[in-house]
Amino acid sequence: MDDDILDKDNAASELPNSKAETSTPLSTGMPGLPALDLSNTLSLQNEQLAIYKNLLETLKSSEQESATEFPDLSKSLIAHIGTLGQLKDDLHDIFSRIRALKTHFQNEYPDSFDYVQSLHVKELDEEEE
């Protein structure tokens, strides 16, 4: 058992001197580990932190702008949707009236209606050529 304690003491003395390896203020400084210069890593992390802070500020301002614009745009969208619904209903009514008039004229004036339809078909054929 005393031999084990002596071996540990000898092993500790074989470890490199941490003070000699830690010449920079930002190094690992851990006994048995090589000293690493962490100042470059720290500066890169600080640069990334600054980038992320700027990104966060940009996102915050974008969110605030969206929060102020959303209610107005939402009301405007609802009004446009209502207008489109009304327009759809109006067009449906107009086309149903046109179909009713077409059927009425076809029943009342079949010869004239057929003649006009044939003219219209000729115009479509000429446009296709």
PDB file of C-alpha atoms in Angstrom:
ATOM      1  CA  MET A   1       0.000   0.000   0.000  1.00  0.00           C
ATOM      2  CA  ASP A   2       2.849   2.395   0.800  1.00  0.00           C
ATOM      3  CA  ASP A   3       4.292   1.530  -2.608  1.00  0.00           C
ATOM      4  CA  ASP A   4       1.056   2.692  -4.242  1.00  0.00           C
ATOM      5  CA  ILE A   5       1.249   6.006  -2.426  1.00  0.00           C
ATOM      6  CA  LEU A   6       4.866   6.436  -3.485  1.00  0.00           C
ATOM      7  CA  ASP A   7       3.945   5.613  -7.093  1.00  0.00           C
ATOM      8  CA  LYS A   8       1.266   8.277  -7.041  1.00  0.00           C
ATOM      9  CA  ASP A   9       3.722  10.838  -5.674  1.00  0.00           C
ATOM     10  CA  ASN A  10       6.223   9.921  -8.373  1.00  0.00           C
ATOM     11  CA  ALA A  11       3.519  10.115 -11.029  1.00  0.00           C
ATOM     12  CA  ALA A  12       2.551  13.577  -9.791  1.00  0.00           C
ATOM     13  CA  SER A  13       6.120  14.715  -9.986  1.00  0.00           C
ATOM     14  CA  GLU A  14       6.351  13.408 -13.560  1.00  0.00           C
ATOM     15  CA  LEU A  15       3.477  15.624 -14.639  1.00  0.00           C
ATOM     16  CA  PRO A  16       4.601  18.723 -16.482  1.00  0.00           C
ATOM     17  CA  ASN A  17       4.695  21.935 -14.549  1.00  0.00           C
ATOM     18  CA  SER A  18       1.359  23.654 -15.187  1.00  0.00           C
ATOM     19  CA  LYS A  19       2.840  27.104 -14.571  1.00  0.00           C
ATOM     20  CA  ALA A  20       5.320  26.640 -17.388  1.00  0.00           C
ATOM     21  CA  GLU A  21       2.594  25.546 -19.778  1.00  0.00           C
ATOM     22  CA  THR A  22       0.143  28.279 -18.854  1.00  0.00           C
ATOM     23  CA  SER A  23       2.022  31.299 -20.076  1.00  0.00           C
ATOM     24  CA  THR A  24      -1.093  33.086 -21.356  1.00  0.00           C
ATOM     25  CA  PRO A  25      -3.830  34.283 -19.069  1.00  0.00           C
ATOM     26  CA  LEU A  26      -6.437  32.385 -21.091  1.00  0.00           C
ATOM     27  CA  SER A  27      -5.268  28.812 -21.130  1.00  0.00           C
ATOM     28  CA  THR A  28      -6.448  25.499 -19.779  1.00  0.00           C
ATOM     29  CA  GLY A  29      -4.050  25.510 -16.852  1.00  0.00           C
ATOM     30  CA  MET A  30      -5.011  21.957 -15.970  1.00  0.00           C
ATOM     31  CA  PRO A  31      -2.189  19.780 -14.668  1.00  0.00           C
ATOM     32  CA  GLY A  32      -1.370  17.059 -17.143  1.00  0.00           C
ATOM     33  CA  LEU A  33      -3.044  18.790 -20.073  1.00  0.00           C
ATOM     34  CA  PRO A  34      -1.155  20.855 -22.589  1.00  0.00           C
ATOM     35  CA  ALA A  35      -1.810  24.559 -22.324  1.00  0.00           C
ATOM     36  CA  LEU A  36      -4.220  25.786 -24.962  1.00  0.00           C
ATOM     37  CA  ASP A  37      -4.452  29.380 -26.031  1.00  0.00           C
ATOM     38  CA  LEU A  38      -8.140  30.131 -25.602  1.00  0.00           C
ATOM     39  CA  SER A  39      -7.982  33.822 -26.444  1.00  0.00           C
ATOM     40  CA  ASN A  40      -8.579  33.160 -30.170  1.00  0.00           C
ATOM     41  CA  THR A  41     -11.554  30.923 -29.374  1.00  0.00           C
ATOM     42  CA  LEU A  42     -12.920  33.502 -26.957  1.00  0.00           C
ATOM     43  CA  SER A  43     -12.622  36.311 -29.513  1.00  0.00           C
ATOM     44  CA  LEU A  44     -14.413  34.175 -32.133  1.00  0.00           C
ATOM     45  CA  GLN A  45     -17.160  33.416 -29.648  1.00  0.00           C
ATOM     46  CA  ASN A  46     -17.480  37.116 -28.815  1.00  0.00           C
ATOM     47  CA  GLU A  47     -17.816  37.914 -32.524  1.00  0.00           C
ATOM     48  CA  GLN A  48     -20.522  35.271 -32.874  1.00  0.00           C
ATOM     49  CA  LEU A  49     -22.251  36.633 -29.772  1.00  0.00           C
ATOM     50  CA  ALA A  50     -22.282  40.125 -31.300  1.00  0.00           C
ATOM     51  CA  ILE A  51     -23.744  38.715 -34.525  1.00  0.00           C
ATOM     52  CA  TYR A  52     -26.443  36.878 -32.577  1.00  0.00           C
ATOM     53  CA  LYS A  53     -27.245  39.982 -30.526  1.00  0.00           C
ATOM     54  CA  ASN A  54     -27.689  41.993 -33.742  1.00  0.00           C
ATOM     55  CA  LEU A  55     -29.862  39.225 -35.161  1.00  0.00           C
ATOM     56  CA  LEU A  56     -31.940  39.181 -32.002  1.00  0.00           C
ATOM     57  CA  GLU A  57     -32.464  42.948 -32.201  1.00  0.00           C
ATOM     58  CA  THR A  58     -33.476  42.634 -35.858  1.00  0.00           C
ATOM     59  CA  LEU A  59     -35.940  39.868 -35.038  1.00  0.00           C
ATOM     60  CA  LYS A  60     -37.377  41.854 -32.134  1.00  0.00           C
ATOM     61  CA  SER A  61     -37.939  44.923 -34.299  1.00  0.00           C
ATOM     62  CA  SER A  62     -39.465  42.757 -37.024  1.00  0.00           C
ATOM     63  CA  GLU A  63     -41.809  41.166 -34.504  1.00  0.00           C
ATOM     64  CA  GLN A  64     -42.833  44.563 -33.138  1.00  0.00           C
ATOM     65  CA  GLU A  65     -43.518  45.852 -36.642  1.00  0.00           C
ATOM     66  CA  SER A  66     -45.537  42.749 -37.441  1.00  0.00           C
ATOM     67  CA  ALA A  67     -47.495  43.136 -34.215  1.00  0.00           C
ATOM     68  CA  THR A  68     -48.452  46.713 -35.121  1.00  0.00           C
ATOM     69  CA  GLU A  69     -49.241  45.956 -38.789  1.00  0.00           C
ATOM     70  CA  PHE A  70     -51.153  42.699 -38.274  1.00  0.00           C
ATOM     71  CA  PRO A  71     -54.422  44.153 -36.872  1.00  0.00           C
ATOM     72  CA  ASP A  72     -54.703  46.683 -39.712  1.00  0.00           C
ATOM     73  CA  LEU A  73     -53.857  44.130 -42.378  1.00  0.00           C
ATOM     74  CA  SER A  74     -56.219  41.600 -40.819  1.00  0.00           C
ATOM     75  CA  LYS A  75     -59.120  44.056 -40.964  1.00  0.00           C
ATOM     76  CA  SER A  76     -58.242  44.951 -44.545  1.00  0.00           C
ATOM     77  CA  LEU A  77     -58.071  41.282 -45.527  1.00  0.00           C
ATOM     78  CA  ILE A  78     -61.454  40.584 -43.969  1.00  0.00           C
ATOM     79  CA  ALA A  79     -62.931  43.522 -45.901  1.00  0.00           C
ATOM     80  CA  HIS A  80     -61.402  42.246 -49.171  1.00  0.00           C
ATOM     81  CA  ILE A  81     -62.695  38.739 -48.526  1.00  0.00           C
ATOM     82  CA  GLY A  82     -66.164  40.172 -47.946  1.00  0.00           C
ATOM     83  CA  THR A  83     -65.942  42.177 -51.166  1.00  0.00           C
ATOM     84  CA  LEU A  84     -64.840  39.092 -53.109  1.00  0.00           C
ATOM     85  CA  GLY A  85     -67.707  37.068 -51.652  1.00  0.00           C
ATOM     86  CA  GLN A  86     -70.165  39.783 -52.658  1.00  0.00           C
ATOM     87  CA  LEU A  87     -68.613  39.963 -56.133  1.00  0.00           C
ATOM     88  CA  LYS A  88     -68.935  36.179 -56.501  1.00  0.00           C
ATOM     89  CA  ASP A  89     -72.606  36.331 -55.523  1.00  0.00           C
ATOM     90  CA  ASP A  90     -73.212  39.223 -57.944  1.00  0.00           C
ATOM     91  CA  LEU A  91     -71.490  37.374 -60.808  1.00  0.00           C
ATOM     92  CA  HIS A  92     -73.454  34.230 -60.054  1.00  0.00           C
ATOM     93  CA  ASP A  93     -76.676  36.271 -60.188  1.00  0.00           C
ATOM     94  CA  ILE A  94     -75.635  37.978 -63.461  1.00  0.00           C
ATOM     95  CA  PHE A  95     -74.737  34.724 -65.194  1.00  0.00           C
ATOM     96  CA  SER A  96     -77.917  33.017 -64.039  1.00  0.00           C
ATOM     97  CA  ARG A  97     -79.906  35.964 -65.503  1.00  0.00           C
ATOM     98  CA  ILE A  98     -77.955  35.665 -68.777  1.00  0.00           C
ATOM     99  CA  ARG A  99     -78.721  31.933 -68.926  1.00  0.00           C
ATOM    100  CA  ALA A 100     -82.412  32.654 -68.221  1.00  0.00           C
ATOM    101  CA  LEU A 101     -82.515  35.303 -70.997  1.00  0.00           C
ATOM    102  CA  LYS A 102     -80.724  32.968 -73.388  1.00  0.00           C
ATOM    103  CA  THR A 103     -83.240  30.202 -72.689  1.00  0.00           C
ATOM    104  CA  HIS A 104     -86.146  32.648 -73.036  1.00  0.00           C
ATOM    105  CA  PHE A 105     -84.923  33.960 -76.423  1.00  0.00           C
ATOM    106  CA  GLN A 106     -84.148  30.457 -77.641  1.00  0.00           C
ATOM    107  CA  ASN A 107     -87.737  29.378 -76.849  1.00  0.00           C
ATOM    108  CA  GLU A 108     -89.393  32.542 -78.171  1.00  0.00           C
ATOM    109  CA  TYR A 109     -87.265  33.112 -81.311  1.00  0.00           C
ATOM    110  CA  PRO A 110     -85.687  29.746 -82.210  1.00  0.00           C
ATOM    111  CA  ASP A 111     -84.837  30.617 -85.855  1.00  0.00           C
ATOM    112  CA  SER A 112     -83.203  33.942 -85.021  1.00  0.00           C
ATOM    113  CA  PHE A 113     -81.377  32.432 -82.061  1.00  0.00           C
ATOM    114  CA  ASP A 114     -79.970  29.588 -84.183  1.00  0.00           C
ATOM    115  CA  TYR A 115     -78.845  32.067 -86.850  1.00  0.00           C
ATOM    116  CA  VAL A 116     -77.028  34.230 -84.275  1.00  0.00           C
ATOM    117  CA  GLN A 117     -75.456  31.131 -82.729  1.00  0.00           C
ATOM    118  CA  SER A 118     -74.198  30.004 -86.155  1.00  0.00           C
ATOM    119  CA  LEU A 119     -72.641  33.463 -86.717  1.00  0.00           C
ATOM    120  CA  HIS A 120     -70.956  33.221 -83.366  1.00  0.00           C
ATOM    121  CA  VAL A 121     -69.595  29.753 -84.188  1.00  0.00           C
ATOM    122  CA  LYS A 122     -68.212  31.087 -87.505  1.00  0.00           C
ATOM    123  CA  GLU A 123     -66.460  33.934 -85.627  1.00  0.00           C
ATOM    124  CA  LEU A 124     -64.894  31.446 -83.215  1.00  0.00           C
ATOM    125  CA  ASP A 125     -63.704  29.276 -86.119  1.00  0.00           C
ATOM    126  CA  GLU A 126     -62.126  32.307 -87.837  1.00  0.00           C
ATOM    127  CA  GLU A 127     -60.341  33.316 -84.604  1.00  0.00           C
ATOM    128  CA  GLU A 128     -58.889  29.814 -84.256  1.00  0.00           C
ATOM    129  CA  GLU A 129     -57.389  29.970 -87.757  1.00  0.00           C
TER     130      GLU A 129
END
